Amino acid sequence: RRDPEWATARKDLARLYILLGRIPLATKQYRDMLHYRPDDGDIMAMLGYLLLREEKIDEAERICTRAVRLRTPPVEAVINLGVIRYYQGRYEEARVLWQQALRTAPEHVLTRANLARLKAPPTRRTIDTRYLARPVRPAAAVWAIHLAAYGKSRAPFEKVRLLLEAAQFDPTLARPHLNLVKHFYLPPRSDFHSQGRALWHARRSVDIARRSHNDEELAEGLLLLGRVLLAEGKSDEAVRVLREGLPKASGRIRPEFERLLAELADKTR
C-alpha cells in the first residue's frame, strides 16, 4: 500500500466514485491514502473538499488546516479553509486566506468570487458548494470522456452530464465538446437537440483544437460546425467552414466534407 502504483489506483477509483456521485466511497479512498501518505498535500486538499461535500465540517477543517500549514499548500485547500472561516463568521480570516490564494494562483476564478462575497455576509449558516475549490486534475476529464463513451448501460442524460463535467474539468480539451455535438446535440439527433447548444459547443471545439494545433480534431470540429450551420439555414457560413476543413480532413471524414460541399454547390446552380 505504500507503493506509488497502489496510490495511483486508489486515486483512479476515487475519481470514478466522484464522477458517479458516490462521494462517501470517494472519501473513504482518500482517507485510506492519507493514512499511508500523511504529508501529501494533494490528498489532503481533495479529502477536505469531499468532507465539505458531506457537510463534515469539523473534520474538513482539521484536514484543510493541516494542508495549509505545509511548506507549499495546495491552493484549493487554502480556498476551502477560507470557505469554512466564512461559514463560521470569521470573515477577516477568510479574507486573509483568499488573498493568499489569489497571490499563489491569480487565475483561479473561485478566489475572486469568494472575495466578492465578503461585501455581503451570509444570512444563513451553510456551506455553499458553489464556492468550494475542487482539486481535480486533467486526468478526471479523461475519465469522464471514457465513461460517457463506453458506459453502454448509462442513460443519455448521464452521458451528457459526464461530458459537460469533462469540459469543466479540463477546458483545454476539444473532445468533450465534439462528443456532445456528435452524439447528442447535432440536429435532429435526439431529445437533447438544441441549436444554440450545438452551435456553441461546435464553435468551442474548433477554437480549442485550433489553439492546440490538433488538425484531426479541428477537421472534425469544422465538419460538425458546418452541419450545425446547415441545419440552421446558414449556408454561406457553412460553405466557408467546410472549405476550411477540407484540406485538413483525412480518412473517413473527408468524403463527408466532399459530399456536403457538392450538395451545396448543386443548390447554388
C-alpha positions as a LaTeX table, in Angstrom:
\begin{tabular}{lrrr}
\hline
Residue & $x$ (\AA) & $y$ (\AA) & $z$ (\AA) \\
\hline
Arg1 & 0.00 & 0.00 & 0.00 \\
Arg2 & 2.99 & 2.30 & 0.22 \\
Asp3 & 3.71 & 1.59 & $-3.42$ \\
Pro4 & 3.12 & 4.55 & $-5.81$ \\
Glu5 & 1.07 & 2.36 & $-8.14$ \\
Trp6 & $-1.29$ & 1.48 & $-5.28$ \\
Ala7 & $-1.88$ & 5.18 & $-4.60$ \\
Thr8 & $-2.49$ & 5.86 & $-8.29$ \\
Ala9 & $-5.04$ & 3.05 & $-8.45$ \\
Arg10 & $-6.79$ & 4.42 & $-5.36$ \\
Lys11 & $-6.95$ & 7.89 & $-6.92$ \\
Asp12 & $-8.39$ & 6.49 & $-10.13$ \\
Leu13 & $-11.03$ & 4.59 & $-8.18$ \\
Ala14 & $-11.85$ & 7.69 & $-6.14$ \\
Arg15 & $-12.19$ & 9.78 & $-9.33$ \\
Leu16 & $-14.61$ & 7.20 & $-10.66$ \\
Tyr17 & $-16.70$ & 7.41 & $-7.48$ \\
Ile18 & $-16.73$ & 11.22 & $-7.70$ \\
Leu19 & $-17.95$ & 11.13 & $-11.29$ \\
Leu20 & $-20.65$ & 8.65 & $-10.29$ \\
Gly21 & $-21.72$ & 10.94 & $-7.45$ \\
Arg22 & $-20.77$ & 8.38 & $-4.78$ \\
Ile23 & $-19.00$ & 10.86 & $-2.53$ \\
Pro24 & $-18.80$ & 8.73 & 0.68 \\
Leu25 & $-16.96$ & 5.98 & $-1.22$ \\
Ala26 & $-14.55$ & 8.52 & $-2.70$ \\
Thr27 & $-13.97$ & 9.96 & 0.79 \\
Lys28 & $-13.06$ & 6.51 & 2.09 \\
Gln29 & $-10.45$ & 6.07 & $-0.64$ \\
Tyr30 & $-8.81$ & 9.39 & 0.22 \\
Arg31 & $-8.88$ & 8.66 & 3.96 \\
Asp32 & $-7.02$ & 5.41 & 3.29 \\
Met33 & $-4.47$ & 7.17 & 1.08 \\
Leu34 & $-3.83$ & 9.89 & 3.65 \\
His35 & $-3.21$ & 7.26 & 6.33 \\
Tyr36 & $-0.25$ & 5.96 & 4.33 \\
Arg37 & 0.80 & 9.34 & 2.89 \\
Pro38 & 0.20 & 11.78 & 5.77 \\
Asp39 & 2.20 & 14.63 & 4.19 \\
Asp40 & 0.63 & 14.58 & 0.72 \\
Gly41 & $-0.97$ & 17.99 & 0.22 \\
Asp42 & $-2.98$ & 16.99 & $-2.85$ \\
Ile43 & $-4.59$ & 14.12 & $-0.95$ \\
Met44 & $-5.40$ & 16.44 & 1.97 \\
Ala45 & $-6.93$ & 19.04 & $-0.37$ \\
Met46 & $-9.21$ & 16.51 & $-2.04$ \\
Leu47 & $-10.19$ & 14.85 & 1.24 \\
Gly48 & $-11.06$ & 18.25 & 2.71 \\
Tyr49 & $-13.20$ & 19.06 & $-0.32$ \\
Leu50 & $-15.03$ & 15.72 & $-0.14$ \\
Leu51 & $-15.67$ & 16.10 & 3.59 \\
Leu52 & $-17.20$ & 19.52 & 2.95 \\
Arg53 & $-19.41$ & 17.96 & 0.29 \\
Glu54 & $-20.60$ & 15.56 & 3.00 \\
Glu55 & $-21.06$ & 18.51 & 5.42 \\
Lys56 & $-18.49$ & 17.04 & 7.84 \\
Ile57 & $-17.19$ & 20.50 & 8.59 \\
Asp58 & $-15.15$ & 19.83 & 11.75 \\
Glu59 & $-13.13$ & 17.06 & 10.12 \\
Ala60 & $-12.75$ & 19.08 & 6.92 \\
Glu61 & $-11.42$ & 21.99 & 8.96 \\
Arg62 & $-8.75$ & 19.81 & 10.56 \\
Ile63 & $-7.64$ & 18.38 & 7.21 \\
Cys64 & $-7.59$ & 21.74 & 5.39 \\
Thr65 & $-5.67$ & 23.34 & 8.27 \\
Arg66 & $-3.02$ & 20.60 & 8.01 \\
Ala67 & $-2.75$ & 21.20 & 4.27 \\
Val68 & $-2.46$ & 24.98 & 4.63 \\
Arg69 & 0.43 & 24.57 & 7.10 \\
Leu70 & 2.54 & 22.69 & 4.54 \\
Arg71 & 5.54 & 24.43 & 3.00 \\
Thr72 & 3.70 & 24.58 & $-0.34$ \\
Pro73 & $-0.01$ & 24.42 & 0.50 \\
Pro74 & $-2.43$ & 23.39 & $-2.27$ \\
Val75 & $-4.38$ & 26.46 & $-3.35$ \\
Glu76 & $-7.66$ & 24.51 & $-3.20$ \\
Ala77 & $-7.13$ & 23.76 & 0.50 \\
Val78 & $-6.43$ & 27.45 & 1.16 \\
Ile79 & $-9.63$ & 28.49 & $-0.63$ \\
Asn80 & $-11.74$ & 25.87 & 1.12 \\
Leu81 & $-10.38$ & 26.71 & 4.57 \\
Gly82 & $-11.43$ & 30.27 & 3.76 \\
Val83 & $-14.91$ & 28.97 & 2.93 \\
Ile84 & $-15.03$ & 27.29 & 6.35 \\
Arg85 & $-13.92$ & 30.50 & 8.10 \\
Tyr86 & $-16.58$ & 32.42 & 6.18 \\
Tyr87 & $-19.20$ & 29.90 & 7.28 \\
Gln88 & $-18.00$ & 30.34 & 10.88 \\
Gly89 & $-18.39$ & 34.11 & 10.64 \\
Arg90 & $-14.62$ & 34.67 & 10.85 \\
Tyr91 & $-14.60$ & 36.97 & 7.84 \\
Glu92 & $-11.20$ & 38.60 & 8.29 \\
Glu93 & $-9.51$ & 35.19 & 8.48 \\
Ala94 & $-11.39$ & 34.17 & 5.34 \\
Arg95 & $-10.16$ & 37.33 & 3.59 \\
Val96 & $-6.53$ & 36.62 & 4.53 \\
Leu97 & $-6.76$ & 33.05 & 3.22 \\
Trp98 & $-8.41$ & 34.06 & $-0.06$ \\
Gln99 & $-5.86$ & 36.83 & $-0.61$ \\
Gln100 & $-3.11$ & 34.25 & $-0.03$ \\
Ala101 & $-4.74$ & 32.00 & $-2.64$ \\
Leu102 & $-5.01$ & 34.94 & $-5.05$ \\
Arg103 & $-1.28$ & 35.62 & $-4.77$ \\
Thr104 & $-0.48$ & 31.94 & $-5.35$ \\
Ala105 & $-2.88$ & 31.35 & $-8.25$ \\
Pro106 & $-4.25$ & 34.64 & $-9.61$ \\
Glu107 & $-6.02$ & 32.78 & $-12.44$ \\
His108 & $-8.25$ & 30.81 & $-10.03$ \\
Val109 & $-11.71$ & 32.33 & $-10.56$ \\
Leu110 & $-13.16$ & 30.99 & $-7.30$ \\
Thr111 & $-10.76$ & 33.11 & $-5.27$ \\
Arg112 & $-12.17$ & 36.35 & $-6.66$ \\
Ala113 & $-15.72$ & 35.02 & $-6.39$ \\
Asn114 & $-15.20$ & 34.26 & $-2.72$ \\
Leu115 & $-13.59$ & 37.63 & $-2.00$ \\
Ala116 & $-16.61$ & 39.31 & $-3.59$ \\
Arg117 & $-18.85$ & 37.52 & $-1.08$ \\
Leu118 & $-17.26$ & 39.45 & 1.78 \\
Lys119 & $-19.22$ & 42.52 & 0.70 \\
Ala120 & $-22.43$ & 40.81 & 1.83 \\
Pro121 & $-22.16$ & 38.49 & 4.88 \\
Pro122 & $-24.36$ & 35.38 & 4.69 \\
Thr123 & $-27.87$ & 35.34 & 6.06 \\
Arg124 & $-27.77$ & 31.60 & 6.79 \\
Arg125 & $-25.11$ & 29.31 & 8.21 \\
Thr126 & $-24.42$ & 26.81 & 5.46 \\
Ile127 & $-21.55$ & 25.73 & 3.24 \\
Asp128 & $-22.32$ & 26.85 & $-0.31$ \\
Thr129 & $-20.74$ & 24.15 & $-2.50$ \\
Arg130 & $-20.66$ & 26.50 & $-5.50$ \\
Tyr131 & $-17.74$ & 28.31 & $-3.85$ \\
Leu132 & $-15.68$ & 25.23 & $-2.99$ \\
Ala133 & $-12.48$ & 24.66 & $-4.97$ \\
Arg134 & $-12.43$ & 21.13 & $-6.37$ \\
Pro135 & $-8.83$ & 19.89 & $-6.66$ \\
Val136 & $-9.27$ & 17.78 & $-9.79$ \\
Arg137 & $-6.59$ & 17.31 & $-12.39$ \\
Pro138 & $-6.98$ & 16.86 & $-16.17$ \\
Ala139 & $-7.00$ & 13.06 & $-15.74$ \\
Ala140 & $-10.50$ & 13.38 & $-14.32$ \\
Ala141 & $-11.67$ & 14.85 & $-17.62$ \\
Val142 & $-10.29$ & 11.84 & $-19.48$ \\
Trp143 & $-12.13$ & 9.55 & $-17.06$ \\
Ala144 & $-15.40$ & 11.35 & $-17.73$ \\
Ile145 & $-14.97$ & 11.13 & $-21.51$ \\
His146 & $-14.29$ & 7.39 & $-21.34$ \\
Leu147 & $-17.25$ & 6.78 & $-19.04$ \\
Ala148 & $-19.58$ & 8.65 & $-21.39$ \\
Ala149 & $-18.23$ & 6.85 & $-24.45$ \\
Tyr150 & $-18.14$ & 3.29 & $-23.15$ \\
Gly151 & $-20.81$ & 3.20 & $-20.45$ \\
Lys152 & $-23.40$ & 1.48 & $-22.62$ \\
Ser153 & $-25.79$ & 0.99 & $-19.71$ \\
Arg154 & $-25.85$ & 4.69 & $-18.88$ \\
Ala155 & $-28.87$ & 6.82 & $-19.63$ \\
Pro156 & $-28.24$ & 9.52 & $-22.26$ \\
Phe157 & $-28.69$ & 12.37 & $-19.79$ \\
Glu158 & $-25.99$ & 10.79 & $-17.59$ \\
Lys159 & $-23.57$ & 10.69 & $-20.53$ \\
Val160 & $-24.30$ & 14.34 & $-21.29$ \\
Arg161 & $-23.58$ & 15.22 & $-17.65$ \\
Leu162 & $-20.25$ & 13.37 & $-17.77$ \\
Leu163 & $-19.17$ & 15.17 & $-20.94$ \\
Leu164 & $-20.17$ & 18.54 & $-19.51$ \\
Glu165 & $-18.14$ & 17.73 & $-16.38$ \\
Ala166 & $-15.18$ & 16.73 & $-18.55$ \\
Ala167 & $-15.34$ & 20.09 & $-20.32$ \\
Gln168 & $-15.34$ & 21.80 & $-16.93$ \\
Phe169 & $-12.50$ & 19.67 & $-15.52$ \\
Asp170 & $-10.15$ & 20.49 & $-18.38$ \\
Pro171 & $-11.06$ & 23.48 & $-20.59$ \\
Thr172 & $-8.15$ & 22.69 & $-22.94$ \\
Leu173 & $-9.82$ & 19.54 & $-24.32$ \\
Ala174 & $-11.88$ & 19.71 & $-27.50$ \\
Arg175 & $-13.12$ & 16.11 & $-27.23$ \\
Pro176 & $-15.97$ & 16.68 & $-24.72$ \\
His177 & $-17.45$ & 19.39 & $-26.97$ \\
Leu178 & $-17.02$ & 17.26 & $-30.10$ \\
Asn179 & $-18.77$ & 14.29 & $-28.50$ \\
Leu180 & $-21.61$ & 16.44 & $-27.15$ \\
Val181 & $-22.36$ & 17.76 & $-30.64$ \\
Lys182 & $-21.81$ & 14.48 & $-32.46$ \\
His183 & $-23.79$ & 12.19 & $-30.16$ \\
Phe184 & $-26.38$ & 14.42 & $-28.51$ \\
Tyr185 & $-26.80$ & 17.97 & $-29.80$ \\
Leu186 & $-26.49$ & 17.57 & $-33.57$ \\
Pro187 & $-29.95$ & 18.12 & $-35.09$ \\
Pro188 & $-32.13$ & 16.16 & $-35.24$ \\
Arg189 & $-30.10$ & 13.67 & $-33.20$ \\
Ser190 & $-32.14$ & 13.27 & $-30.02$ \\
Asp191 & $-34.24$ & 14.83 & $-27.31$ \\
Phe192 & $-31.17$ & 16.87 & $-26.38$ \\
His193 & $-31.33$ & 18.75 & $-29.68$ \\
Ser194 & $-30.78$ & 22.44 & $-29.19$ \\
Gln195 & $-29.42$ & 24.56 & $-32.00$ \\
Gly196 & $-27.98$ & 27.05 & $-29.53$ \\
Arg197 & $-26.11$ & 24.40 & $-27.57$ \\
Ala198 & $-24.97$ & 22.57 & $-30.70$ \\
Leu199 & $-23.60$ & 25.75 & $-32.24$ \\
Trp200 & $-21.84$ & 26.86 & $-29.04$ \\
His201 & $-20.12$ & 23.52 & $-28.44$ \\
Ala202 & $-19.17$ & 23.16 & $-32.11$ \\
Arg203 & $-17.55$ & 26.61 & $-32.15$ \\
Arg204 & $-15.87$ & 25.89 & $-28.82$ \\
Ser205 & $-14.36$ & 22.64 & $-30.12$ \\
Val206 & $-12.97$ & 24.44 & $-33.17$ \\
Asp207 & $-11.43$ & 27.21 & $-31.05$ \\
Ile208 & $-9.74$ & 24.73 & $-28.69$ \\
Ala209 & $-8.47$ & 22.46 & $-31.49$ \\
Arg210 & $-7.11$ & 25.46 & $-33.39$ \\
Arg211 & $-5.22$ & 26.75 & $-30.34$ \\
Ser212 & $-3.76$ & 23.30 & $-29.63$ \\
His213 & $-2.79$ & 22.79 & $-33.32$ \\
Asn214 & $-4.67$ & 19.48 & $-33.40$ \\
Asp215 & $-5.60$ & 19.20 & $-37.09$ \\
Glu216 & $-7.53$ & 15.96 & $-36.67$ \\
Glu217 & $-9.87$ & 17.39 & $-34.03$ \\
Leu218 & $-10.00$ & 20.71 & $-35.89$ \\
Ala219 & $-11.23$ & 18.95 & $-39.04$ \\
Glu220 & $-13.84$ & 17.04 & $-37.03$ \\
Gly221 & $-14.97$ & 20.23 & $-35.32$ \\
Leu222 & $-15.26$ & 22.13 & $-38.61$ \\
Leu223 & $-17.32$ & 19.29 & $-40.10$ \\
Leu224 & $-19.71$ & 19.31 & $-37.14$ \\
Leu225 & $-19.88$ & 23.11 & $-37.18$ \\
Gly226 & $-20.70$ & 23.03 & $-40.89$ \\
Arg227 & $-23.51$ & 20.54 & $-40.31$ \\
Val228 & $-24.98$ & 22.62 & $-37.47$ \\
Leu229 & $-24.83$ & 25.77 & $-39.60$ \\
Leu230 & $-26.61$ & 23.96 & $-42.44$ \\
Ala231 & $-29.34$ & 22.85 & $-40.03$ \\
Glu232 & $-29.79$ & 26.49 & $-39.04$ \\
Gly233 & $-30.01$ & 27.62 & $-42.67$ \\
Lys234 & $-26.67$ & 29.47 & $-42.62$ \\
Ser235 & $-25.41$ & 28.06 & $-45.91$ \\
Asp236 & $-22.86$ & 30.76 & $-46.72$ \\
Glu237 & $-21.04$ & 30.38 & $-43.41$ \\
Ala238 & $-21.30$ & 26.59 & $-43.67$ \\
Val239 & $-19.54$ & 26.66 & $-47.05$ \\
Arg240 & $-16.69$ & 28.77 & $-45.64$ \\
Val241 & $-16.30$ & 26.42 & $-42.67$ \\
Leu242 & $-16.37$ & 23.26 & $-44.77$ \\
Arg243 & $-13.85$ & 24.67 & $-47.27$ \\
Glu244 & $-11.52$ & 25.48 & $-44.39$ \\
Gly245 & $-11.81$ & 21.96 & $-43.03$ \\
Leu246 & $-11.45$ & 20.02 & $-46.29$ \\
Pro247 & $-7.62$ & 20.35 & $-46.62$ \\
Lys248 & $-7.23$ & 19.18 & $-43.02$ \\
Ala249 & $-9.62$ & 16.24 & $-43.37$ \\
Ser250 & $-8.39$ & 12.72 & $-43.92$ \\
Gly251 & $-9.64$ & 9.17 & $-43.72$ \\
Arg252 & $-13.31$ & 8.54 & $-43.13$ \\
Ile253 & $-14.43$ & 12.16 & $-42.68$ \\
Arg254 & $-13.01$ & 13.57 & $-45.92$ \\
Pro255 & $-15.79$ & 12.04 & $-48.09$ \\
Glu256 & $-18.35$ & 13.72 & $-45.80$ \\
Phe257 & $-16.76$ & 17.13 & $-46.44$ \\
Glu258 & $-16.79$ & 16.47 & $-50.18$ \\
Arg259 & $-20.41$ & 15.27 & $-50.15$ \\
Leu260 & $-21.70$ & 18.32 & $-48.24$ \\
Leu261 & $-19.77$ & 20.77 & $-50.42$ \\
Ala262 & $-21.05$ & 19.05 & $-53.59$ \\
Glu263 & $-24.65$ & 19.24 & $-52.34$ \\
Leu264 & $-24.24$ & 22.93 & $-51.55$ \\
Ala265 & $-22.73$ & 23.58 & $-54.99$ \\
Asp266 & $-25.71$ & 21.86 & $-56.66$ \\
Lys267 & $-28.16$ & 24.04 & $-54.74$ \\
Thr268 & $-26.48$ & 27.25 & $-55.88$ \\
Arg269 & $-26.56$ & 26.37 & $-59.59$ \\
\hline
\end{tabular}
